[in-house]
Amino acid sequence: MFRSLHMKLVMIMLLLITSLMAVVGAFLITGVSSFYIDSFYEQVDRTFSDAQFVSTLRSEAAQENGAERLQTIMEANTGALGIDYNTRNYYILDGVTGTFLSGSDETSGRALAATPNLLAARNGSVGDASNIAASYMDAAIPISGGENSFIIYILDNRETVSELSSQLFQIILQALVIGLLISVLLSLLLSKAMVNPIEKLTQGAERVAAGDFGETLDVESADEIGILTGTFNDMSAVLQSTLSAVENERSKLDTLFLHMTDGVVAFDPSGSIIHCNPAVDDMLGRDVSGEQYHSIFGDIFPLSHVLQLQRPNFLESELRSGDRALDLYFAPFSDRDSGGVLVVLHDVTEQRRQEEQRKEFVANVSHELRTPLTNVRSYAETLRDSGGDIPEELSNNFLDIIISESDRMTHIVQDLLTLSRLDSGRTEMCMARFDFNAAIESVARAVELAARQHRHTLTVSCETLPLVTGDRGRLEQVMMNILGNAIKYTPDGGNIRVTATSDSDYIYLDVADNGIGIPVADRDRIFERFYRVDKARSRESGGTGLGLSIAKEIVEKHGGKLSVVPKEEPGTTIRLTLPILQPRHD
Ligand code: ADP
């Protein structure tokens, strides 16, 4: 009930007025009583400190009818003592017994009580002690003259002051009621003036809290509330710009997370997923959205272990997911209570594959070169150690082997150089439009002799092909390699057929043989460097295992493709697909 500022202000005003009136009333009533009492004793004191008056009293008291004489004198001085015969009276009492002798009111005089002042006077001293708490005020002055002793006793029943006090009390009460009414009205008005801007400010704050920054509050005064309203407007403007900056950053981050190739997954300290981008599901091969940390990465590092890390420390690990190789980075973000753990997944499958290929390549090169080198060395040593004992025919044979092994090494090194140039892009292609039919015929003529030596039947059946843009020399080298392989890997007396067709975009050249064929599992791999299905056979026929990989590189540089045509019948068909026009590289 008293929570609103209105009511608080009203209550404060009421309490203030009430306490003020109570204090003022108490002071006023006590002040009036004190004044009345003080003036009574002052009158008594002034009258009885007059030595002549007192000596007159004494001399009159010494007379036989002292009491009447004293009464006469007192009657003459009623004005000075404020005797009104109603609330204040005087009494002449016997000085020893305190019996009433005469006075201004006989009835009350006969019923006088023995007050401390009266008792003091009966003992011979002046009784003028005041007592603010008493319901009366009195003074008793002993007067002795000759044999006689009397007490002049003045008593005031304080009715006047009581009446005055009660009137004052009523006035104060009325003033209090009026004051309270005025203060209630005033405080209502005042609180309205104070509370209205605060209410507006509250409504503004509620709007801002709900995210509505549209309106600014009017500054209606230059007081503290006006300053507060202005500051609030500034604060909401800063908040708005900060929020939009944060929002902007967040959407940038969201887009980044969504499209980045690395997987990012964030967990809260309990291990639940807070954020996860699609790359994570992709890399782990399942939807991890409902999972917990321990079911995904618990085997690698416990969550508590990562949470205890001090930034910027992080942990690294590897994970194999299906045929993917993943590098994992674990790092805590923020503190233990409000932060969590961030795991970044980096797909290194391709990198690992390339590393493997590189290692394999180096091993292959070393191996390929070591075999002919060993042969050259052993034959050369045999010739040297024989000291001319070997028949000439045999030594010529040895020398032939040495020469052929050297040729083989030169061949390998040349092929490697060609590949390296193709890899590094240092090989310039001499692009020109040329007649592809003519190129096929020229290659067929070149291999004709070799085919005949193996008693192969070489058939070339090509439709009329459009002119092609490309490096004729290198494309002939590719065809030569494919045809050479067909001759090499087909037992003598085989059939080798070259066919070529085209559509609007491509030329398709197929070289089919009925030779030993390539097992299905090896078909994709024959274009890899040094890959040979049957190593011994290939080496025997002078193959290096690099021919098709060079051919593939050349064809790809032309935007074309080399492939093994899948077919049921024995033998192999290699297809060269070549675009008629080269794609523009600008
Ligand atoms: P090589 O110098 O060994 O012939 P290539 O790169 O030209 O190397 O060929 C790679 C491998 O592919 C060969 O070793 C061979 O095993 C296989 N191959 C290529 N062409 C044929 C074919 N026409 N028939 C059977 N096997 C083939």
XYZ file of C-alpha atoms and ligand atoms in Angstrom, residues 408 411 415 481-490 511-519 522-523 525-535 537-539 541-551 564 571-574, ligand 1:
81
model
C 66.113 -46.072 -68.515
C 64.002 -41.749 -69.284
C 59.693 -38.001 -67.177
C 51.580 -43.226 -74.778
C 48.101 -44.746 -74.859
C 48.790 -46.609 -78.088
C 52.234 -47.654 -76.813
C 50.589 -49.129 -73.694
C 48.023 -50.976 -75.819
C 50.872 -52.534 -77.810
C 52.901 -53.303 -74.663
C 50.108 -54.828 -72.622
C 48.554 -56.941 -75.365
C 42.100 -46.848 -77.913
C 40.845 -50.399 -77.386
C 42.944 -53.566 -77.165
C 42.221 -57.168 -76.348
C 45.242 -57.488 -74.101
C 45.759 -58.382 -70.460
C 43.277 -55.744 -69.259
C 43.316 -53.796 -66.007
C 41.650 -55.194 -62.869
C 43.362 -50.654 -60.325
C 41.496 -48.718 -62.979
C 44.917 -45.714 -59.954
C 46.793 -46.226 -63.215
C 46.975 -42.437 -63.648
C 48.878 -42.096 -60.349
C 52.622 -41.566 -60.495
C 54.658 -44.791 -60.580
C 51.506 -46.873 -60.318
C 51.810 -50.048 -62.271
C 49.516 -53.030 -62.134
C 52.306 -55.487 -62.835
C 55.626 -53.891 -61.924
C 56.025 -56.599 -66.730
C 56.052 -52.845 -66.968
C 59.761 -52.652 -66.213
C 58.816 -53.381 -71.401
C 60.744 -50.272 -70.410
C 57.833 -48.581 -68.621
C 58.453 -46.116 -65.821
C 54.891 -45.895 -64.466
C 54.926 -42.170 -65.238
C 53.578 -42.183 -68.803
C 49.869 -42.047 -67.990
C 50.327 -39.513 -65.179
C 52.137 -37.194 -67.622
C 49.407 -37.829 -70.204
C 39.314 -46.230 -68.511
C 41.271 -55.982 -72.839
C 41.376 -52.317 -72.101
C 39.836 -49.224 -73.626
C 41.352 -45.880 -72.700
P 54.187 -47.759 -67.828
O 55.357 -47.003 -68.192
O 54.385 -48.744 -66.714
O 53.434 -48.295 -68.949
P 51.952 -45.999 -67.613
O 51.729 -44.819 -66.691
O 51.917 -45.722 -69.036
O 53.247 -46.666 -67.099
O 50.845 -47.047 -67.249
C 50.592 -47.372 -65.938
C 50.157 -48.810 -65.758
O 48.830 -48.970 -66.287
C 50.983 -49.811 -66.512
O 52.077 -50.187 -65.753
C 50.013 -50.928 -66.710
O 50.026 -51.790 -65.608
C 48.682 -50.252 -66.799
N 48.222 -50.115 -68.215
C 48.253 -49.015 -68.960
N 47.715 -49.232 -70.188
C 47.310 -50.514 -70.193
C 46.697 -51.391 -71.175
N 46.390 -50.970 -72.386
N 46.446 -52.677 -70.808
C 46.781 -53.136 -69.594
N 47.376 -52.387 -68.626
C 47.634 -51.088 -68.937
